[in-house]
mmCIF file of C-alpha atoms and ligand atoms in Angstrom:
data_model
loop_
_atom_site.group_PDB
_atom_site.id
_atom_site.type_symbol
_atom_site.label_atom_id
_atom_site.label_comp_id
_atom_site.label_asym_id
_atom_site.label_seq_id
_atom_site.Cartn_x
_atom_site.Cartn_y
_atom_site.Cartn_z
ATOM 1 C CA UNK V 1 56.049 142.382 30.976
ATOM 2 C CA UNK V 2 57.278 139.985 34.645
ATOM 3 C CA UNK V 3 60.070 140.180 35.446
ATOM 4 C CA UNK V 4 62.512 138.131 37.047
ATOM 5 C CA UNK V 5 64.447 140.281 39.559
ATOM 6 C CA UNK V 6 67.321 138.203 41.809
ATOM 7 C CA UNK V 7 66.306 138.984 45.293
ATOM 8 C CA UNK V 8 70.295 137.468 45.442
ATOM 9 C CA UNK V 9 72.056 140.380 42.924
ATOM 10 C CA UNK V 10 73.607 142.333 46.308
ATOM 11 C CA UNK V 11 75.385 139.061 47.448
ATOM 12 C CA UNK V 12 77.884 140.143 43.879
ATOM 13 C CA UNK V 13 80.178 143.253 45.464
ATOM 14 C CA UNK V 14 82.982 143.284 43.828
ATOM 15 C CA UNK V 15 85.589 145.465 45.397
ATOM 16 C CA UNK V 16 88.056 146.113 42.529
ATOM 17 C CA UNK V 17 89.082 145.138 39.331
ATOM 18 C CA UNK V 18 92.146 144.891 37.953
ATOM 19 C CA UNK V 19 93.115 147.858 35.139
ATOM 20 C CA UNK V 20 95.964 149.137 33.665
ATOM 21 C CA UNK V 21 98.537 147.869 36.707
ATOM 22 C CA UNK V 22 95.963 149.445 39.562
ATOM 23 C CA UNK V 23 93.045 147.948 41.300
ATOM 24 C CA UNK V 24 91.068 150.693 40.818
ATOM 25 C CA UNK V 25 86.912 151.068 41.614
ATOM 26 C CA UNK V 26 84.557 148.553 40.271
ATOM 27 C CA UNK V 27 82.133 149.640 37.513
ATOM 28 C CA UNK V 28 79.271 146.854 37.610
ATOM 29 C CA UNK V 29 77.545 147.520 41.405
ATOM 30 C CA UNK V 30 74.805 146.735 43.684
ATOM 31 C CA UNK V 31 72.966 150.344 42.998
ATOM 32 C CA UNK V 32 72.802 149.121 39.068
ATOM 33 C CA UNK V 33 70.198 146.610 39.681
ATOM 34 C CA UNK V 34 68.695 148.616 42.787
ATOM 35 C CA UNK V 35 67.760 151.718 39.963
ATOM 36 C CA UNK V 36 66.471 149.336 36.955
ATOM 37 C CA UNK V 37 64.304 147.723 40.074
ATOM 38 C CA UNK V 38 62.903 150.823 40.655
ATOM 39 C CA UNK V 39 61.975 152.411 37.187
ATOM 40 C CA UNK V 40 60.034 149.659 36.776
ATOM 41 C CA UNK V 41 57.849 150.113 39.552
ATOM 42 C CA UNK V 42 57.915 153.507 38.945
ATOM 43 C CA UNK V 43 56.615 153.054 35.287
ATOM 44 C CA UNK V 44 54.726 150.331 36.535
ATOM 45 C CA UNK V 45 56.491 148.006 33.966
ATOM 46 C CA UNK V 46 54.210 144.609 35.327
ATOM 47 C CA UNK V 47 54.723 141.726 37.927
ATOM 48 C CA UNK V 48 57.335 141.344 39.352
ATOM 49 C CA UNK V 49 58.711 137.688 40.572
ATOM 50 C CA UNK V 50 61.282 136.313 42.357
ATOM 51 C CA UNK V 51 63.369 132.669 40.934
ATOM 52 C CA UNK V 52 62.003 130.109 41.432
ATOM 53 C CA UNK V 53 63.945 127.078 42.977
ATOM 54 C CA UNK V 54 65.626 125.454 40.903
ATOM 55 C CA UNK V 55 68.592 123.171 41.386
ATOM 56 C CA UNK V 56 71.852 122.564 38.880
ATOM 57 C CA UNK V 57 70.508 121.280 35.889
ATOM 58 C CA UNK V 58 70.021 123.677 33.920
ATOM 59 C CA UNK V 59 73.017 125.521 34.669
ATOM 60 C CA UNK V 60 75.205 122.428 34.063
ATOM 61 C CA UNK V 61 72.931 122.338 30.693
ATOM 62 C CA UNK V 62 75.644 125.061 29.717
ATOM 63 C CA UNK V 63 78.110 125.471 31.934
ATOM 64 C CA UNK V 64 80.958 122.127 32.692
ATOM 65 C CA UNK V 65 80.418 120.517 35.738
ATOM 66 C CA UNK V 66 84.381 121.729 37.055
ATOM 67 C CA UNK V 67 83.751 125.323 36.667
ATOM 68 C CA UNK V 68 80.133 124.974 38.748
ATOM 69 C CA UNK V 69 82.551 123.213 41.014
ATOM 70 C CA UNK V 70 84.600 125.340 41.637
ATOM 71 C CA UNK V 71 83.081 128.616 41.393
ATOM 72 C CA UNK V 72 80.844 126.990 43.949
ATOM 73 C CA UNK V 73 84.335 125.937 46.335
ATOM 74 C CA UNK V 74 86.437 129.649 45.001
ATOM 75 C CA UNK V 75 84.750 131.238 48.117
ATOM 76 C CA UNK V 76 85.890 128.943 50.595
ATOM 77 C CA UNK V 77 89.063 128.343 48.715
ATOM 78 C CA UNK V 78 90.117 132.135 48.715
ATOM 79 C CA UNK V 79 89.671 131.902 52.582
ATOM 80 C CA UNK V 80 91.331 129.040 53.055
ATOM 81 C CA UNK V 81 95.085 130.290 51.633
ATOM 82 C CA UNK V 82 94.748 132.458 54.250
ATOM 83 C CA UNK V 83 92.062 134.060 56.668
ATOM 84 C CA UNK V 84 93.114 137.899 55.510
ATOM 85 C CA UNK V 85 91.620 137.030 51.736
ATOM 86 C CA UNK V 86 88.608 137.498 53.483
ATOM 87 C CA UNK V 87 88.882 140.980 53.642
ATOM 88 C CA UNK V 88 89.402 140.718 49.415
ATOM 89 C CA UNK V 89 88.520 140.038 46.554
ATOM 90 C CA UNK V 90 89.725 137.296 44.700
ATOM 91 C CA UNK V 91 91.613 137.998 41.259
ATOM 92 C CA UNK V 92 93.940 136.113 39.495
ATOM 93 C CA UNK V 93 97.081 136.652 37.861
ATOM 94 C CA UNK V 94 98.440 133.175 36.554
ATOM 95 C CA UNK V 95 96.897 131.584 32.998
ATOM 96 C CA UNK V 96 97.680 128.755 30.779
ATOM 97 C CA UNK V 97 97.402 130.483 27.459
ATOM 98 C CA UNK V 98 98.373 128.287 23.746
ATOM 99 C CA UNK V 99 101.022 125.778 24.780
ATOM 100 C CA UNK V 100 100.304 125.458 28.344
ATOM 101 C CA UNK V 101 98.080 122.554 28.778
ATOM 102 C CA UNK V 102 93.898 123.115 30.369
ATOM 103 C CA UNK V 103 93.554 118.782 31.015
ATOM 104 C CA UNK V 104 94.859 119.348 34.356
ATOM 105 C CA UNK V 105 92.667 120.371 37.345
ATOM 106 C CA UNK V 106 95.750 122.462 39.361
ATOM 107 C CA UNK V 107 95.453 121.512 43.129
ATOM 108 C CA UNK V 108 96.835 125.848 43.740
ATOM 109 C CA UNK V 109 93.994 127.325 43.922
ATOM 110 C CA UNK V 110 95.635 130.918 42.368
ATOM 111 C CA UNK V 111 96.162 128.344 39.271
ATOM 112 C CA UNK V 112 92.779 126.804 39.203
ATOM 113 C CA UNK V 113 91.901 130.578 39.192
ATOM 114 C CA UNK V 114 93.488 131.563 36.459
ATOM 115 C CA UNK V 115 92.246 128.440 34.030
ATOM 116 C CA UNK V 116 88.977 129.218 34.754
ATOM 117 C CA UNK V 117 88.894 132.930 33.736
ATOM 118 C CA UNK V 118 90.572 135.155 31.164
ATOM 119 C CA UNK V 119 90.850 138.775 32.664
ATOM 120 C CA UNK V 120 91.393 139.812 36.017
ATOM 121 C CA UNK V 121 88.994 142.674 36.139
ATOM 122 C CA UNK V 122 85.592 140.012 37.147
ATOM 123 C CA UNK V 123 86.605 139.645 41.296
ATOM 124 C CA UNK V 124 84.369 136.695 42.855
ATOM 125 C CA UNK V 125 82.989 137.718 45.893
ATOM 126 C CA UNK V 126 81.820 135.941 48.683
ATOM 127 C CA UNK V 127 78.414 136.478 47.266
ATOM 128 C CA UNK V 128 79.693 135.279 44.093
ATOM 129 C CA UNK V 129 78.404 132.833 43.768
ATOM 130 C CA UNK V 130 74.766 132.369 44.967
ATOM 131 C CA UNK V 131 74.235 135.491 43.912
ATOM 132 C CA UNK V 132 75.027 134.280 39.707
ATOM 133 C CA UNK V 133 72.785 131.166 40.766
ATOM 134 C CA UNK V 134 69.908 133.026 41.587
ATOM 135 C CA UNK V 135 70.456 134.709 38.385
ATOM 136 C CA UNK V 136 70.474 131.207 36.597
ATOM 137 C CA UNK V 137 67.393 130.319 38.593
ATOM 138 C CA UNK V 138 65.733 134.095 37.377
ATOM 139 C CA UNK V 139 66.729 133.727 32.819
ATOM 140 C CA UNK V 140 65.062 129.665 33.842
ATOM 141 C CA UNK V 141 61.971 131.646 35.247
ATOM 142 C CA UNK V 142 61.488 133.658 32.287
ATOM 143 C CA UNK V 143 62.396 130.410 29.824
ATOM 144 C CA UNK V 144 59.932 128.659 31.786
ATOM 145 C CA UNK V 145 57.534 131.638 31.274
ATOM 146 C CA UNK V 146 57.288 131.896 28.141
ATOM 147 C CA UNK V 147 57.016 127.325 27.227
ATOM 148 C CA UNK V 148 54.370 128.588 29.341
ATOM 149 C CA UNK V 149 52.550 130.678 26.684
ATOM 150 C CA UNK V 150 53.988 134.072 27.779
ATOM 151 C CA UNK V 151 55.140 136.091 25.036
ATOM 152 C CA UNK V 152 57.356 138.223 26.534
ATOM 153 C CA UNK V 153 59.435 138.233 30.252
ATOM 154 C CA UNK V 154 62.674 140.430 31.802
ATOM 155 C CA UNK V 155 65.812 139.277 34.181
ATOM 156 C CA UNK V 156 66.925 141.454 35.937
ATOM 157 C CA UNK V 157 69.905 140.678 37.167
ATOM 158 C CA UNK V 158 74.037 140.922 38.044
ATOM 159 C CA UNK V 159 75.811 139.862 37.961
ATOM 160 C CA UNK V 160 75.951 139.639 34.152
ATOM 161 C CA UNK V 161 76.449 136.341 32.452
ATOM 162 C CA UNK V 162 77.329 137.461 28.626
ATOM 163 C CA UNK V 163 81.379 137.064 28.354
ATOM 164 C CA UNK V 164 81.100 133.867 30.757
ATOM 165 C CA UNK V 165 81.594 130.520 28.119
ATOM 166 C CA UNK V 166 81.010 127.059 29.466
ATOM 167 C CA UNK V 167 84.219 127.249 31.475
ATOM 168 C CA UNK V 168 84.936 130.588 31.906
ATOM 169 C CA UNK V 169 84.034 133.512 33.986
ATOM 170 C CA UNK V 170 86.060 137.081 32.936
ATOM 171 C CA UNK V 171 84.064 140.900 32.084
ATOM 172 C CA UNK V 172 82.410 140.613 35.148
ATOM 173 C CA UNK V 173 80.100 137.884 33.750
ATOM 174 C CA UNK V 174 79.678 133.946 35.945
ATOM 175 C CA UNK V 175 77.168 132.171 34.422
ATOM 176 C CA UNK V 176 75.819 133.084 31.545
ATOM 177 C CA UNK V 177 72.820 133.527 32.284
ATOM 178 C CA UNK V 178 71.474 134.201 28.021
ATOM 179 C CA UNK V 179 73.125 130.691 27.139
ATOM 180 C CA UNK V 180 70.863 129.460 30.094
ATOM 181 C CA UNK V 181 67.642 130.758 29.023
ATOM 182 C CA UNK V 182 68.632 129.791 25.860
ATOM 183 C CA UNK V 183 69.089 126.264 26.317
ATOM 184 C CA UNK V 184 66.557 125.923 28.806
ATOM 185 C CA UNK V 185 64.211 127.460 26.634
ATOM 186 C CA UNK V 186 65.152 124.694 23.879
ATOM 187 C CA UNK V 187 64.762 121.519 26.286
ATOM 188 C CA UNK V 188 61.249 123.323 26.888
ATOM 189 C CA UNK V 189 60.892 122.086 22.865
ATOM 190 C CA UNK V 190 61.564 125.277 21.495
ATOM 191 C CA UNK V 191 62.539 124.333 18.502
ATOM 192 C CA UNK V 192 64.544 127.256 16.941
ATOM 193 C CA UNK V 193 66.262 129.360 19.598
ATOM 194 C CA UNK V 194 67.613 132.901 18.194
ATOM 195 C CA UNK V 195 70.257 134.964 20.880
ATOM 196 C CA UNK V 196 70.434 139.060 19.789
ATOM 197 C CA UNK V 197 72.561 140.476 22.226
ATOM 198 C CA UNK V 198 73.038 143.949 21.994
ATOM 199 C CA UNK V 199 75.374 144.885 25.160
ATOM 200 C CA UNK V 200 78.304 147.328 23.844
ATOM 201 C CA UNK V 201 81.005 144.286 24.271
ATOM 202 C CA UNK V 202 81.135 141.639 22.499
ATOM 203 C CA UNK V 203 78.450 138.150 23.543
ATOM 204 C CA UNK V 204 82.534 136.031 23.610
ATOM 205 C CA UNK V 205 80.758 133.665 26.482
ATOM 206 C CA UNK V 206 77.335 133.126 23.986
ATOM 207 C CA UNK V 207 79.012 133.131 21.695
ATOM 208 C CA UNK V 208 81.447 130.101 21.924
ATOM 209 C CA UNK V 209 78.441 128.416 23.253
ATOM 210 C CA UNK V 210 76.701 127.939 20.640
ATOM 211 C CA UNK V 211 79.085 128.022 18.041
ATOM 212 C CA UNK V 212 78.788 124.753 16.395
ATOM 213 C CA UNK V 213 75.473 124.331 17.067
ATOM 214 C CA UNK V 214 72.809 124.550 14.030
ATOM 215 C CA UNK V 215 69.644 125.391 16.923
ATOM 216 C CA UNK V 216 70.573 128.467 18.633
ATOM 217 C CA UNK V 217 71.537 131.398 15.821
ATOM 218 C CA UNK V 218 73.905 133.664 18.082
ATOM 219 C CA UNK V 219 74.501 138.030 16.432
ATOM 220 C CA UNK V 220 75.829 140.280 17.926
ATOM 221 C CA UNK V 221 75.951 144.263 17.683
ATOM 222 C CA UNK V 222 79.239 145.939 19.165
ATOM 223 C CA UNK V 223 82.260 147.232 19.322
ATOM 224 C CA UNK V 224 85.029 146.325 17.168
ATOM 225 C CA UNK V 225 86.684 144.063 18.957
ATOM 226 C CA UNK V 226 90.519 146.030 17.887
ATOM 227 C CA UNK V 227 90.020 148.252 19.803
ATOM 228 C CA UNK V 228 87.666 146.869 22.519
ATOM 229 C CA UNK V 229 86.721 144.386 25.734
ATOM 230 C CA UNK V 230 86.456 141.472 24.803
ATOM 231 C CA UNK V 231 89.131 142.172 21.679
ATOM 232 C CA UNK V 232 89.669 138.376 21.174
ATOM 233 C CA UNK V 233 86.503 137.719 19.250
ATOM 234 C CA UNK V 234 83.865 139.456 17.517
ATOM 235 C CA UNK V 235 84.939 139.926 14.863
ATOM 236 C CA UNK V 236 82.288 139.608 11.579
ATOM 237 C CA UNK V 237 84.702 136.521 9.773
ATOM 238 C CA UNK V 238 82.729 134.249 12.691
ATOM 239 C CA UNK V 239 80.096 133.147 11.114
ATOM 240 C CA UNK V 240 79.681 129.325 13.279
ATOM 241 C CA UNK V 241 80.961 125.988 12.691
ATOM 242 C CA UNK V 242 80.058 122.754 12.091
ATOM 243 C CA UNK V 243 75.812 122.347 12.202
ATOM 244 C CA UNK V 244 76.339 126.097 13.300
ATOM 245 C CA UNK V 245 77.813 127.464 9.916
ATOM 246 C CA UNK V 246 75.815 130.633 8.642
ATOM 247 C CA UNK V 247 74.117 130.610 11.765
ATOM 248 C CA UNK V 248 76.884 133.434 13.907
ATOM 249 C CA UNK V 249 76.967 137.439 13.064
ATOM 250 C CA UNK V 250 78.716 139.231 14.732
ATOM 251 C CA UNK V 251 78.059 143.179 13.341
ATOM 252 C CA UNK V 252 80.760 144.766 14.164
ATOM 253 C CA UNK V 253 80.985 148.960 14.412
ATOM 254 C CA UNK V 254 83.563 151.200 15.367
ATOM 255 C CA UNK V 255 84.396 153.546 18.750
ATOM 256 C CA UNK V 256 81.496 156.466 18.360
ATOM 257 C CA UNK V 257 78.950 155.089 16.329
ATOM 258 C CA UNK V 258 75.100 156.986 16.871
ATOM 259 C CA UNK V 259 71.560 155.338 17.196
ATOM 260 C CA UNK V 260 71.473 156.067 13.474
ATOM 261 C CA UNK V 261 74.234 153.746 11.823
ATOM 262 C CA UNK V 262 73.965 150.969 14.968
ATOM 263 C CA UNK V 263 70.223 150.651 13.966
ATOM 264 C CA UNK V 264 70.685 149.290 10.592
ATOM 265 C CA UNK V 265 73.316 146.555 13.203
ATOM 266 C CA UNK V 266 70.046 145.928 14.551
ATOM 267 C CA UNK V 267 67.651 145.791 11.046
ATOM 268 C CA UNK V 268 70.610 143.515 9.525
ATOM 269 C CA UNK V 269 71.153 140.734 12.794
ATOM 270 C CA UNK V 270 66.766 140.735 13.391
ATOM 271 C CA UNK V 271 66.587 140.126 9.373
ATOM 272 C CA UNK V 272 69.088 137.040 9.588
ATOM 273 C CA UNK V 273 67.249 136.337 12.889
ATOM 274 C CA UNK V 274 64.171 135.912 10.469
ATOM 275 C CA UNK V 275 65.638 135.130 7.861
ATOM 276 C CA UNK V 276 67.065 131.875 10.665
ATOM 277 C CA UNK V 277 64.015 130.916 11.615
ATOM 278 C CA UNK V 278 63.850 131.780 14.667
ATOM 279 C CA UNK V 279 60.490 130.950 17.627
ATOM 280 C CA UNK V 280 62.063 132.734 20.129
ATOM 281 C CA UNK V 281 64.179 135.685 21.475
ATOM 282 C CA UNK V 282 66.423 135.871 24.132
ATOM 283 C CA UNK V 283 67.713 139.536 24.088
ATOM 284 C CA UNK V 284 70.849 140.024 25.461
ATOM 285 C CA UNK V 285 70.220 143.807 26.602
ATOM 286 C CA UNK V 286 73.279 145.557 28.249
ATOM 287 C CA UNK V 287 72.880 149.869 27.722
ATOM 288 C CA UNK V 288 75.932 150.166 28.267
ATOM 289 C CA UNK V 289 75.536 151.925 24.178
ATOM 290 C CA UNK V 290 74.503 155.000 25.974
ATOM 291 C CA UNK V 291 76.697 158.000 25.276
ATOM 292 C CA UNK V 292 77.436 158.214 29.081
ATOM 293 C CA UNK V 293 78.646 155.106 29.553
ATOM 294 C CA UNK V 294 81.711 155.314 31.658
ATOM 295 C CA UNK V 295 83.166 152.660 29.780
ATOM 296 C CA UNK V 296 82.158 152.549 26.577
ATOM 297 C CA UNK V 297 82.289 154.000 22.606
ATOM 298 C CA UNK V 298 78.538 154.237 21.672
ATOM 299 C CA UNK V 299 76.676 157.106 22.055
ATOM 300 C CA UNK V 300 72.710 156.161 22.135
ATOM 301 C CA UNK V 301 70.602 158.961 24.353
ATOM 302 C CA UNK V 302 68.169 158.153 26.402
ATOM 303 C CA UNK V 303 64.967 158.648 24.673
ATOM 304 C CA UNK V 304 66.386 156.721 21.349
ATOM 305 C CA UNK V 305 66.298 153.672 23.922
ATOM 306 C CA UNK V 306 62.513 153.520 23.294
ATOM 307 C CA UNK V 307 63.154 152.916 19.193
ATOM 308 C CA UNK V 308 65.439 149.830 19.938
ATOM 309 C CA UNK V 309 62.288 148.576 21.954
ATOM 310 C CA UNK V 310 59.653 149.573 19.211
ATOM 311 C CA UNK V 311 62.646 148.196 16.707
ATOM 312 C CA UNK V 312 62.253 144.511 18.865
ATOM 313 C CA UNK V 313 58.174 145.111 19.157
ATOM 314 C CA UNK V 314 57.937 144.558 15.190
ATOM 315 C CA UNK V 315 59.671 141.502 14.933
ATOM 316 C CA UNK V 316 56.227 139.452 17.264
ATOM 317 C CA UNK V 317 58.617 136.835 18.145
ATOM 318 C CA UNK V 318 58.596 135.294 22.348
ATOM 319 C CA UNK V 319 61.283 137.582 23.264
ATOM 320 C CA UNK V 320 63.013 137.505 26.971
ATOM 321 C CA UNK V 321 65.396 139.991 27.915
ATOM 322 C CA UNK V 322 68.379 140.129 30.156
ATOM 323 C CA UNK V 323 69.984 142.289 31.645
ATOM 324 C CA UNK V 324 74.290 142.161 30.826
ATOM 325 C CA UNK V 325 75.842 145.476 30.886
ATOM 326 C CA UNK V 326 75.398 149.384 31.254
ATOM 327 C CA UNK V 327 77.391 151.143 33.145
ATOM 328 C CA UNK V 328 75.854 155.247 33.394
ATOM 329 C CA UNK V 329 74.145 154.316 37.038
ATOM 330 C CA UNK V 330 71.991 156.963 37.373
ATOM 331 C CA UNK V 331 71.099 156.496 33.292
ATOM 332 C CA UNK V 332 71.218 152.545 33.712
ATOM 333 C CA UNK V 333 67.504 152.896 34.752
ATOM 334 C CA UNK V 334 65.959 155.290 32.119
ATOM 335 C CA UNK V 335 67.801 154.245 29.334
ATOM 336 C CA UNK V 336 66.448 149.775 30.584
ATOM 337 C CA UNK V 337 62.891 150.405 30.819
ATOM 338 C CA UNK V 338 62.443 153.322 27.792
ATOM 339 C CA UNK V 339 63.281 149.369 25.780
ATOM 340 C CA UNK V 340 61.276 146.946 27.970
ATOM 341 C CA UNK V 341 58.082 149.641 27.994
ATOM 342 C CA UNK V 342 58.488 150.513 24.116
ATOM 343 C CA UNK V 343 58.960 147.105 23.515
ATOM 344 C CA UNK V 344 55.613 146.253 25.894
ATOM 345 C CA UNK V 345 53.458 148.898 23.516
ATOM 346 C CA UNK V 346 54.587 148.068 20.193
ATOM 347 C CA UNK V 347 54.408 143.688 21.031
ATOM 348 C CA UNK V 348 51.334 144.206 22.733
HETATM 349 N N1 LIG X 401 88.136 149.808 33.885
HETATM 350 C C1 LIG X 401 79.842 143.779 30.785
HETATM 351 O O1 LIG X 401 79.448 144.921 29.864
HETATM 352 N N2 LIG X 401 86.828 145.400 30.801
HETATM 353 N N3 LIG X 401 80.806 143.734 30.984
HETATM 354 C C2 LIG X 401 87.254 147.054 31.270
HETATM 355 C C3 LIG X 401 87.550 149.041 32.182
HETATM 356 C C4 LIG X 401 86.136 145.419 31.530
HETATM 357 C C5 LIG X 401 82.360 144.711 30.385
HETATM 358 C C6 LIG X 401 88.094 147.763 31.574
HETATM 359 C C7 LIG X 401 84.154 145.119 30.527
HETATM 360 C C8 LIG X 401 83.136 143.659 30.447
HETATM 361 C C9 LIG X 401 78.555 142.446 30.675
HETATM 362 ZN ZN1 LIG X 402 79.372 144.935 28.041
#
């Protein structure tokens, strides 16, 4: 399996996120990706390539122009507010809910930060944009690898992407790598693309981007949003709209869910993807379903990820994996590579 590794990922290194009235250390740390890289090298998973040179066009296929402009200039604007900000992470403090306007682009940078986000847990740092942009380039590389006949690929990047929507960041995500990849596959001639999101948290950004599309199926197995982040999306009654009616499948599960019930849910998602007639599969691979994850609530064990990879390999679809969450740093490499290696063994 060919890995596209974002070697710019350490440029994104948030210090703090706002959590219940306090600034707490970030859980989405650079070592996450390094542990995965180390593990896949140790186990000889295959070639590790860096991102191809790509312009912003594939990102603009899923993200709003004014949002990309915001992201690419955000750090400079943050420091321009006050030179002392260079030592701080940029976090929003104001949001335009419901009756506020979102058509006006305020001149104030803090106001724009709120317009383009939905939480205060996703710090923008000096290197957030170059890191996120390079991650999207890795997603394009992996999609192009499938378009050229490759059977599988892995995008090893951070920050993650599945919470980022058409024009907003949140949940540690800025550019939606899985969505960029799915759209790239469509633009390259793949008629029907499925995105399967198995991160602990619902992939609200990916769902929203494709919600009214009949050409991209989105399925997600995740913690029940009644109690779990991102709270405001990911319920079972969200089934798609317009041309996308029936092309969205949410399988929320309660906190404490173990591998048996979790695998049943994934099997239901895979059956729906087969019925849809997908020609290629993008897997948003978060391993925060692990029992030891510090911010999540399922109880999968490291060996269970071999079974997950085997289940995915049985689909026989050209498949690309995009790294999302997973915060038990010491185990994140083993858990992730267990999925990939078992996939490879099954799929050949
Ligand atoms: N202090 C992904 O897994 N808040 N994002 C949790 C913990 C947000 C997770 C609070 C969790 C976002 C890609
Ligand atoms: Zn997650």
